XYZ file of C-alpha atoms in Angstrom:
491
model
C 15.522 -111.376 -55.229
C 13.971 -109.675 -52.572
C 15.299 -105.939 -52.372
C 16.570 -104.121 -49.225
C 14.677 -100.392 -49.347
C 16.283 -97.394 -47.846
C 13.598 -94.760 -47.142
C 14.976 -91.222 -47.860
C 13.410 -88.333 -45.817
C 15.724 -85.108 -47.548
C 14.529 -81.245 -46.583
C 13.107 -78.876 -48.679
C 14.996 -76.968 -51.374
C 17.165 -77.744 -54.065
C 20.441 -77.902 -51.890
C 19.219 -80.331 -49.837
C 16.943 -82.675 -52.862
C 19.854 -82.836 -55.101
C 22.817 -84.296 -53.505
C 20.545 -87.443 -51.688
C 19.161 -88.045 -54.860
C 22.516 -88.379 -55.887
C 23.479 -90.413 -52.984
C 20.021 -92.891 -54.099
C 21.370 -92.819 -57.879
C 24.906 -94.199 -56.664
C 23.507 -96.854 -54.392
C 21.590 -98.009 -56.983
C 24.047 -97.837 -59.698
C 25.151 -101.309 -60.959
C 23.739 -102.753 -57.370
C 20.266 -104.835 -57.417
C 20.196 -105.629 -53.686
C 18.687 -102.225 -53.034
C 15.434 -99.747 -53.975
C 14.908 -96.325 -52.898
C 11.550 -94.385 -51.726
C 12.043 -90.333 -51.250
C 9.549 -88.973 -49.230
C 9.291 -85.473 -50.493
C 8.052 -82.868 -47.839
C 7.142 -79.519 -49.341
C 8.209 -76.235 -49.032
C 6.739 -74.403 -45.624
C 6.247 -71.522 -47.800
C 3.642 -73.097 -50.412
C 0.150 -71.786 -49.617
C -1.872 -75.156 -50.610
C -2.437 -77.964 -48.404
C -1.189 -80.372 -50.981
C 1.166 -78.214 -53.088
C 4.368 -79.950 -52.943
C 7.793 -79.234 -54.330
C 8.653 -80.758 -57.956
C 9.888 -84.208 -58.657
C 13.448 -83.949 -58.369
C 14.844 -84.155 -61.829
C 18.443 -85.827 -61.501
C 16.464 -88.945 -60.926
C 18.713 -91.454 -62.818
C 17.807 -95.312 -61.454
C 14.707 -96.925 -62.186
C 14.404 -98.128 -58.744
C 14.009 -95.039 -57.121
C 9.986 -94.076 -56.373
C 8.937 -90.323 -54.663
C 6.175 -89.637 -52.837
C 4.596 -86.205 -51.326
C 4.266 -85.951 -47.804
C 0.701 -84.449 -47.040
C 0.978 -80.698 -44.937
C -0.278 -81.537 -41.768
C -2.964 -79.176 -39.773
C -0.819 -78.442 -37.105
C 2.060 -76.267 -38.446
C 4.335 -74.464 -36.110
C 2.943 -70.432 -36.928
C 4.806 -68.816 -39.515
C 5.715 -66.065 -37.354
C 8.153 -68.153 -35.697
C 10.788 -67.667 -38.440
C 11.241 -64.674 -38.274
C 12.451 -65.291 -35.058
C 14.803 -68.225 -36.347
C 14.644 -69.561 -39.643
C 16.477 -72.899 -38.541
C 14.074 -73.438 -35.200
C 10.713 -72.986 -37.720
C 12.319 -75.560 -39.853
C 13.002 -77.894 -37.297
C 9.656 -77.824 -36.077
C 7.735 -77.631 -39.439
C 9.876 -81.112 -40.286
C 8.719 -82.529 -37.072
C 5.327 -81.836 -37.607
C 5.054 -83.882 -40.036
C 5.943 -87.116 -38.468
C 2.839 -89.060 -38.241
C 2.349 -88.339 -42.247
C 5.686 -90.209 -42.910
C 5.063 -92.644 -40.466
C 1.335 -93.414 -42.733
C 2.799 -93.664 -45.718
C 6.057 -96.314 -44.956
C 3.484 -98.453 -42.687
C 1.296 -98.219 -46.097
C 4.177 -99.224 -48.511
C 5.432 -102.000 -46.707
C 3.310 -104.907 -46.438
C 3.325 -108.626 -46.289
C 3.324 -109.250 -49.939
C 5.732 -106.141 -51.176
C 8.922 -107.822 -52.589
C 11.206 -105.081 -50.395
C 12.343 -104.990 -46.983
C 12.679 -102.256 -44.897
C 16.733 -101.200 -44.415
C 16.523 -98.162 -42.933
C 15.468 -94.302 -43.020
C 18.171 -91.469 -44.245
C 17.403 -88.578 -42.650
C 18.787 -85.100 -43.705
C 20.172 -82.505 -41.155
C 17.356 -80.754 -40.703
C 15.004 -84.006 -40.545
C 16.750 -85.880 -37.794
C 13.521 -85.529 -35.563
C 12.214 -88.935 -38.262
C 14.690 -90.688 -36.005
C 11.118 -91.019 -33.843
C 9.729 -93.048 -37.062
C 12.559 -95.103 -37.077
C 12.316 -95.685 -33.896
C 8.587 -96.834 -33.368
C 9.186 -98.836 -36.450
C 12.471 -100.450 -35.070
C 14.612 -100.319 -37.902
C 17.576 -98.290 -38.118
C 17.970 -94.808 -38.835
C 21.426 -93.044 -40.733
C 22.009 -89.322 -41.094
C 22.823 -87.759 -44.994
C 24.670 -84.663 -44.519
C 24.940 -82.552 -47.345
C 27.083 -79.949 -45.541
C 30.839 -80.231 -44.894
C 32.317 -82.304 -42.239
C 33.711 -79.705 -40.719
C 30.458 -77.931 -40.068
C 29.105 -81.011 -38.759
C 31.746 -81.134 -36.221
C 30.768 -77.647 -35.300
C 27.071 -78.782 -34.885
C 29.157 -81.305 -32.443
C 30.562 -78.157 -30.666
C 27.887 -76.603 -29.992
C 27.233 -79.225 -27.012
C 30.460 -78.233 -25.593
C 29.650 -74.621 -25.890
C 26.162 -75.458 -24.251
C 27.821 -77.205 -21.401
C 30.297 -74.116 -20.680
C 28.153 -71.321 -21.197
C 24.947 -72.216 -20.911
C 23.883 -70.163 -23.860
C 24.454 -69.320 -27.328
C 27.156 -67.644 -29.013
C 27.711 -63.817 -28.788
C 28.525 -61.110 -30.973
C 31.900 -60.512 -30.116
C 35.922 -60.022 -31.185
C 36.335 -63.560 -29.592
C 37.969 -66.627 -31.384
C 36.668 -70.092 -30.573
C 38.819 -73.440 -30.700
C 36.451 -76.248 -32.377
C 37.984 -79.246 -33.440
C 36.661 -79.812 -36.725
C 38.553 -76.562 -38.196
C 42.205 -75.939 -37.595
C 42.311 -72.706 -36.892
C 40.515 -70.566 -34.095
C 36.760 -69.539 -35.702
C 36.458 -66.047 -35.104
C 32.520 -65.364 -33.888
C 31.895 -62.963 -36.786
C 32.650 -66.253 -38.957
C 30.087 -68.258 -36.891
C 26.229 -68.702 -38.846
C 23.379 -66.414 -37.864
C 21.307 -69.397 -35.938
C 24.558 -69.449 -33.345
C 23.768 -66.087 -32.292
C 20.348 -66.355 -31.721
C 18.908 -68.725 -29.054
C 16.051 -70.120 -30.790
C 18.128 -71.005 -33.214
C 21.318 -72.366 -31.120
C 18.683 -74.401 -29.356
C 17.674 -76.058 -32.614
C 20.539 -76.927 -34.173
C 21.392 -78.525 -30.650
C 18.707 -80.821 -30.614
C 19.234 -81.795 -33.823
C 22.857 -82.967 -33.388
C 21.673 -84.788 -30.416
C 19.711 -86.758 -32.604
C 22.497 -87.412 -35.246
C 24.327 -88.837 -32.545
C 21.166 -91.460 -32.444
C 21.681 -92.766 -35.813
C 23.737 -95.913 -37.163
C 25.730 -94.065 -39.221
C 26.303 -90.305 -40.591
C 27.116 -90.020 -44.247
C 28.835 -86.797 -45.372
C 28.685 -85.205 -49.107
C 32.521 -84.381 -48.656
C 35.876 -85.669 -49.974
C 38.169 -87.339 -47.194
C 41.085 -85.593 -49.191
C 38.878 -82.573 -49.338
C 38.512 -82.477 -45.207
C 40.874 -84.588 -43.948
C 41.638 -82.407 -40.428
C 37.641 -82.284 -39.843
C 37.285 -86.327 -40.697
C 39.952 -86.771 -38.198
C 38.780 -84.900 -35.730
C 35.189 -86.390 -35.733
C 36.799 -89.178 -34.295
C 37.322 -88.000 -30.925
C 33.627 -87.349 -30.832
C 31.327 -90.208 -29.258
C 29.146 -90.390 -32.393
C 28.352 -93.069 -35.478
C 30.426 -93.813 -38.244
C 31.332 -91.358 -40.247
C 31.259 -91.868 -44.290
C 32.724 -89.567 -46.583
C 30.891 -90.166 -49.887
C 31.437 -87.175 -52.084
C 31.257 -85.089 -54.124
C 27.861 -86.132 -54.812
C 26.925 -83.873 -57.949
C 24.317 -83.201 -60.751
C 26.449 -82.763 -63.908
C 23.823 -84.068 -65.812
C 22.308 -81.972 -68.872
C 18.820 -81.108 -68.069
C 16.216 -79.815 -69.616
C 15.208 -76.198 -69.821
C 12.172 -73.841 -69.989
C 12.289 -72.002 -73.607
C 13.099 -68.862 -72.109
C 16.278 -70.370 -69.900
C 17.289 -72.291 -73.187
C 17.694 -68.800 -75.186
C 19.676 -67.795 -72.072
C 22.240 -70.549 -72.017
C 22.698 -70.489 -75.400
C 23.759 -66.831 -75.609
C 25.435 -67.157 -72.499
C 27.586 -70.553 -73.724
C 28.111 -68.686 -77.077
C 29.491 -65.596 -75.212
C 32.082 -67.739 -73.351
C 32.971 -69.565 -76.541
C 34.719 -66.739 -77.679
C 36.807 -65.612 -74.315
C 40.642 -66.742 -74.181
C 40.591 -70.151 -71.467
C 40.337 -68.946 -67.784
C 39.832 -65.447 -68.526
C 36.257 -64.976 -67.091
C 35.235 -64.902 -63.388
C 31.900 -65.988 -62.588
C 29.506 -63.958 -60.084
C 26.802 -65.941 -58.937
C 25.381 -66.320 -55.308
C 22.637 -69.377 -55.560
C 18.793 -69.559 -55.846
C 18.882 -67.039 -52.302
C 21.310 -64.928 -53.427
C 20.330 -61.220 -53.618
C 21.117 -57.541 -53.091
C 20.056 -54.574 -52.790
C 20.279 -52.232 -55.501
C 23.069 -50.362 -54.047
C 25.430 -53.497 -53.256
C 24.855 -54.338 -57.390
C 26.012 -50.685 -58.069
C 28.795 -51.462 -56.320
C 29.338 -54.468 -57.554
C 29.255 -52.861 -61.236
C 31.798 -50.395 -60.019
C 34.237 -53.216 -58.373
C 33.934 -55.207 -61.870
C 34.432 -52.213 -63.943
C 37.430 -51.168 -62.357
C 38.947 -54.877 -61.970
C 39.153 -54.638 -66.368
C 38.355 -58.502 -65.599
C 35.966 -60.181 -68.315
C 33.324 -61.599 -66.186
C 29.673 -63.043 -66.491
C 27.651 -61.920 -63.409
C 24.284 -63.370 -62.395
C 22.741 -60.383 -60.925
C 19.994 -60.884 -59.384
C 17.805 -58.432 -57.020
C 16.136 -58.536 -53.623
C 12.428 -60.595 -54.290
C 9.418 -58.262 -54.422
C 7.689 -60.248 -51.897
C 10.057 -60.540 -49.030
C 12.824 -63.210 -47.612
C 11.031 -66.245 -48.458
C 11.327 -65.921 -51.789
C 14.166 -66.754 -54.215
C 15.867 -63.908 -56.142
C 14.100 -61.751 -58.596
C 15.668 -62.497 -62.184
C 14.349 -58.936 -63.220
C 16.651 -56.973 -65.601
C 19.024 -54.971 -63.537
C 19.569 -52.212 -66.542
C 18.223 -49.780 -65.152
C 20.008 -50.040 -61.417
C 23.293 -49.757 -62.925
C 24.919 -46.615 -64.042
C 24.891 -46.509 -67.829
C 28.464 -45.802 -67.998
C 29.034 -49.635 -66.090
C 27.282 -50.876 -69.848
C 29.446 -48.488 -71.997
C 32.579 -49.792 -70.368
C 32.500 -53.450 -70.361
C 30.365 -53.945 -72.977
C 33.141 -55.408 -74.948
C 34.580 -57.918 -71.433
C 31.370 -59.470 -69.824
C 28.168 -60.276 -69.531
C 25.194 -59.859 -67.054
C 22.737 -62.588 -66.953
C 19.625 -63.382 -64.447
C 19.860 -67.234 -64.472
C 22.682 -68.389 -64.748
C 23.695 -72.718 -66.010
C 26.084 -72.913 -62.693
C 27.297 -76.241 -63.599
C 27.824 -75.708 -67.203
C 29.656 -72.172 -66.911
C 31.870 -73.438 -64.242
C 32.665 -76.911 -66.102
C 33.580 -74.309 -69.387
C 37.309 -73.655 -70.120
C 37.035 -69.862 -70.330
C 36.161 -69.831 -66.360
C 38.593 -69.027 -64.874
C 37.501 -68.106 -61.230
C 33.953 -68.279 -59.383
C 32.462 -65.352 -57.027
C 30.538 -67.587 -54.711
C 27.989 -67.767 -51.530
C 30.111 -70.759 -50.836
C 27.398 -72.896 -50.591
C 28.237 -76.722 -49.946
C 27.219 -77.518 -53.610
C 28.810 -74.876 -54.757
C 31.995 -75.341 -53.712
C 32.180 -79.274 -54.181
C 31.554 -78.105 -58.013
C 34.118 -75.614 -57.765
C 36.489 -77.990 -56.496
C 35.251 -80.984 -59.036
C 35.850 -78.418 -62.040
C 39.288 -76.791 -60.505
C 37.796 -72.978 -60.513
C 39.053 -71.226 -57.488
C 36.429 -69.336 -55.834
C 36.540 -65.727 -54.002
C 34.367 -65.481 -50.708
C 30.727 -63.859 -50.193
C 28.712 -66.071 -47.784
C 25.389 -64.526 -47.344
C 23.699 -67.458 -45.339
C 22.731 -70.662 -43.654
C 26.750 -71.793 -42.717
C 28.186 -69.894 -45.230
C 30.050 -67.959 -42.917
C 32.181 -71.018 -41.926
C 32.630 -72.687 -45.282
C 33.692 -69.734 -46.769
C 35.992 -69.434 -43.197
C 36.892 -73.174 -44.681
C 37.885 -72.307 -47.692
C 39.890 -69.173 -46.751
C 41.856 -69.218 -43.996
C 42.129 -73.180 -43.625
C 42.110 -75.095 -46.193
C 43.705 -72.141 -48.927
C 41.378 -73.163 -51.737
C 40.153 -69.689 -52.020
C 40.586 -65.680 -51.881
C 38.895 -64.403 -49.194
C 36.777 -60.739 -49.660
C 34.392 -62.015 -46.875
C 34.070 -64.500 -43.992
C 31.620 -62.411 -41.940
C 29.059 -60.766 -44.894
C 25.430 -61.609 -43.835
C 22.136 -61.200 -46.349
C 19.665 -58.600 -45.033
C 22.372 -56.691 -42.967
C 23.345 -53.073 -43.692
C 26.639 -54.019 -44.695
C 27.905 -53.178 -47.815
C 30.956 -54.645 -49.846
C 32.669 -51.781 -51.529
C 33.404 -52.026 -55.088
C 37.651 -51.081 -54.278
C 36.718 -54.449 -51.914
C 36.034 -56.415 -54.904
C 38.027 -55.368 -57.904
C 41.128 -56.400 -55.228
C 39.682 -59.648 -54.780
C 39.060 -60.327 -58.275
C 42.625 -59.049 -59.113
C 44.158 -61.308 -56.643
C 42.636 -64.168 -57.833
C 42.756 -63.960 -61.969
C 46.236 -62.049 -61.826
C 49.136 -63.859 -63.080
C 52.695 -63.701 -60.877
C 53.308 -64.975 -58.180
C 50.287 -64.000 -55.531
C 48.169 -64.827 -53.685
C 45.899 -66.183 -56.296
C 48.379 -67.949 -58.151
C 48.772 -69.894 -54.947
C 45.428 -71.060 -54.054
C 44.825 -71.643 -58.261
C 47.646 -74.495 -57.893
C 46.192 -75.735 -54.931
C 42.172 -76.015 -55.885
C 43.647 -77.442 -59.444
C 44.892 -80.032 -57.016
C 41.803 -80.478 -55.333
C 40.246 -81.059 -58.383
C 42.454 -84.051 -59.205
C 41.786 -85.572 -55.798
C 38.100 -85.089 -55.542
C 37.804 -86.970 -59.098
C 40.491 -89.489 -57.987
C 38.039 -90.164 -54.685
C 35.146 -91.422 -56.580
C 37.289 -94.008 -59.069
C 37.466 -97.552 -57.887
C 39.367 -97.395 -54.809
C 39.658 -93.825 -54.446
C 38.511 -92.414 -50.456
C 34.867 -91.975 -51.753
C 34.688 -95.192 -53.290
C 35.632 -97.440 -50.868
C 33.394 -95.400 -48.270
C 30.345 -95.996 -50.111
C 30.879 -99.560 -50.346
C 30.976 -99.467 -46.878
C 27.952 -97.669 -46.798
C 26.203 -100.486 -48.523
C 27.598 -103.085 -46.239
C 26.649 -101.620 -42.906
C 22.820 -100.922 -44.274
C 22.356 -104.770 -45.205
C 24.504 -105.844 -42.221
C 21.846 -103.791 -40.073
C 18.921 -106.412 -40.888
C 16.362 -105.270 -43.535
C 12.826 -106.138 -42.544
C 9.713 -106.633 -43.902
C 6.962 -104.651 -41.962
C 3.801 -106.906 -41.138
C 5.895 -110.080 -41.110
C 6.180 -110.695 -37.007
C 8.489 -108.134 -35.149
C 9.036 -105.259 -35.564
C 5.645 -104.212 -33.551
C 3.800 -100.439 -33.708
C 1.448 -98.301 -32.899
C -0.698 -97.309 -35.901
């Protein structure tokens, strides 16, 4: 049988391979009408010409095939990012066009036994709509952000249209639809204030507005208001297909094995949801005075915790955190004190810690994998956004959906700002206190959550059903086989 092929285009970094790997694992699940190709674009940051980011390794189907996308000569200059992060990344994806283009003209031809169904395109690649384009063949949109921060990417049309600019730094609120109560600017991501980067992000929606179809890594039960609301917008389909997660064991370098298993043999002996869980993602750093305070906020909460404390990298912002021992950064009296109620760890098994009875709360960045895991595994998180949306999810979480404890909605990495340590040990309180709080409230709820987001993926649950969907539409949308008559172009 001949096979439709999706061709997956995802964007650098592990938040972005992950879940549309995922998404190609479920298509292909118990389905042989389809095949997958990921065309894997490096990191801007790799020196080499040809140095590419690993093979994802949550690769589950044996139809799935990667290939490396060559580094073009013309690169946008580096120095751009430091002007925006999400305009360089924009244009270093679009460079890259004619590279993509070569290798899906080279992979289908007349006697391949798979026809081209489409390109998915992440967020940050929607410029490949071009590709799909001078190939004919239709292009869909994988989101691995919330729906409700795709609606704001939606807003920021309306915004355009009004003011003519970009967001400023201000005390006001802002009505967009997707969240249901007013967004407070200091809850809005950095590339909103900056003009580069509100210019981006623009012309990126425009484009998702291009596609045949937008498919979401979020729960309909999850984001119900901001699914609803996308329908007033003049845009594709919208498919809610999550949680799309690695829960997978996975292999380990020696040194991250000996980690794991002291850190899962520490939590093996803590009473069940007794320990809350610091860790901000492969970007998440400090300086060494937020960790002392940090130390001081977790010493004075008496909390058993495991912290993943991890410092600024040596060689500046494009870097992910340095994993080097904190000891001597932290007041020896922090070790003395809790030596008997937690742990501090560089690397830290996210999934595994989270999915372990003892956890009983998560310290996040309230990043969109994050807090889908969160939710999957019922641990209620307390807020520290640092970057990228974070802002807003953890503005999600908070204030409108009531799945977390907010001690930030407006922290940014690389600022000045420091969270005090009497800012933390009240968060942490709230949330792992027993009574009748605050915490105890949103633990019911995200406990809930958890049931639901599980229930989604089941045979007929929300996410289910959407998928299925999914699958229709692509075939419905006429596979072709390039070289066989129409579609026509330019080489």
């Amino acid at each position: 049988m001949e096979k439709a092929e999706l061709v997956l285009i995802p964007g650098p970094g592990r938040g972005h391979m992950v879940p549309i790997v995922e998404f190609a694992n479920e298509l292909l699940s118990g389905d042989e009408r389809f095949s997958v190709s990921i065309l894997i674009i490096s990191s801007p940051f790799e020196n080499s010409p040809v140095r590419a980011d690993p093979m994802p390794t949550n690769i589950s189907q044996h139809h799935i095939q990667c290939f490396h996308v060559p580094k073009p000569s013309n690169l946008p200059p580096s120095e751009l990012y430091h002007e925006s992060p999400e305009n360089y990344f924009s244009l270093y994806i679009e460079s890259h066009k004619s590279q993509v283009k070569d290798i899906i003209v080279n992979r289908f031809t007349p006697t391949t036994p798979f026809r081209l169904a489409g390109l998915v395109v992440d967020l940050f690649c929607s410029s490949m709509n071009d590709v799909a384009r001078e190939l004919e063949v239709p292009s869909y949109l994988f989101f691995a952000s919330g729906a409700a921060f795709l609606g704001f990417t939606f807003y920021l049309h309306s915004h355009q249209e009004l003011h003519g600019a970009e967001f400023e730094k201000s005390d006001s609120e802002f009505h967009i639809p997707s969240y249901i109560n007013s967004v407070p600017a200091k809850a809005l991501p950095s590339f909103a204030l900056n003009k580069q980067g509100f210019v981006a992000f623009a012309a990126l929606s425009r484009e998702y507005k291009k596609t045949k179809g937008i498919i979401v890594n979020t729960v309909l039960e999850l984001e119900s208001h901001a699914v609803c609301s996308l329908s007033d917008v003049v845009i594709p389909p919208v498919y809610t297909v999550g949680p799309l997660l690695d829960l997978k064991v996975k292999s380990r370098t020696p040194s991250d094995q000996l980690e794991y298993d002291q850190i899962m043999s520490w939590l093996n002996d803590q009473p069940p949801k007794s320990v809350v869980f610091l860790c901000f993602g492969n970007y998440g750093y400090f300086s060494e005075a937020q960790l002392r305070e940090i130390a001081a906020g977790l010493e004075r909460s008496g909390k058993r915790f495991l912290w993943s404390a991890r410092k600024a990298p040596k060689d500046g912002k494009f870097s992910t955190a340095d994993d080097t021992d904190v000891t001597e950064i932290i007041p020896r009296e922090f070790w003395e004190k809790t030596k008997e109620v937690g742990r501090v760890c560089g690397w830290a098994p996210q999934v595994e810690v989270l999915s372990h009875p003892a956890v009983g709360g998560f310290v996040s960045h309230c990043g969109w994998n994050s807090i889908l895991e969160s939710m999957w595994f019922g641990v209620p998180i307390v807020t520290w956004p640092m970057y990228a949306e974070q802002q807003l999810d953890a503005f999600l979480l908070s204030r409108d959906l009531k799945l977390a404890v907010e001690l930030r909605i407006d922290y940014r990495r690389g600022s000045d700002d420091i969270v005090s340590g009497e800012e933390l040990e009240r968060a942490v309180r709230c949330l792992m206190d027993g009574g009748d709080g605050d915490g105890v409230l949103v633990r019911k709820r995200v406990e809930e959550m958890s049931m639901k987001c599980r229930g989604a993926v089941l045979e007929g649950g929300s996410s289910f059903q959407s998928f299925e969907r999914v699958k229709e539409i692509i075939l419905a949308n006429g596979p072709m086989q390039l070289g066989r008559g129409p579609p026509k172009f330019n080489a």
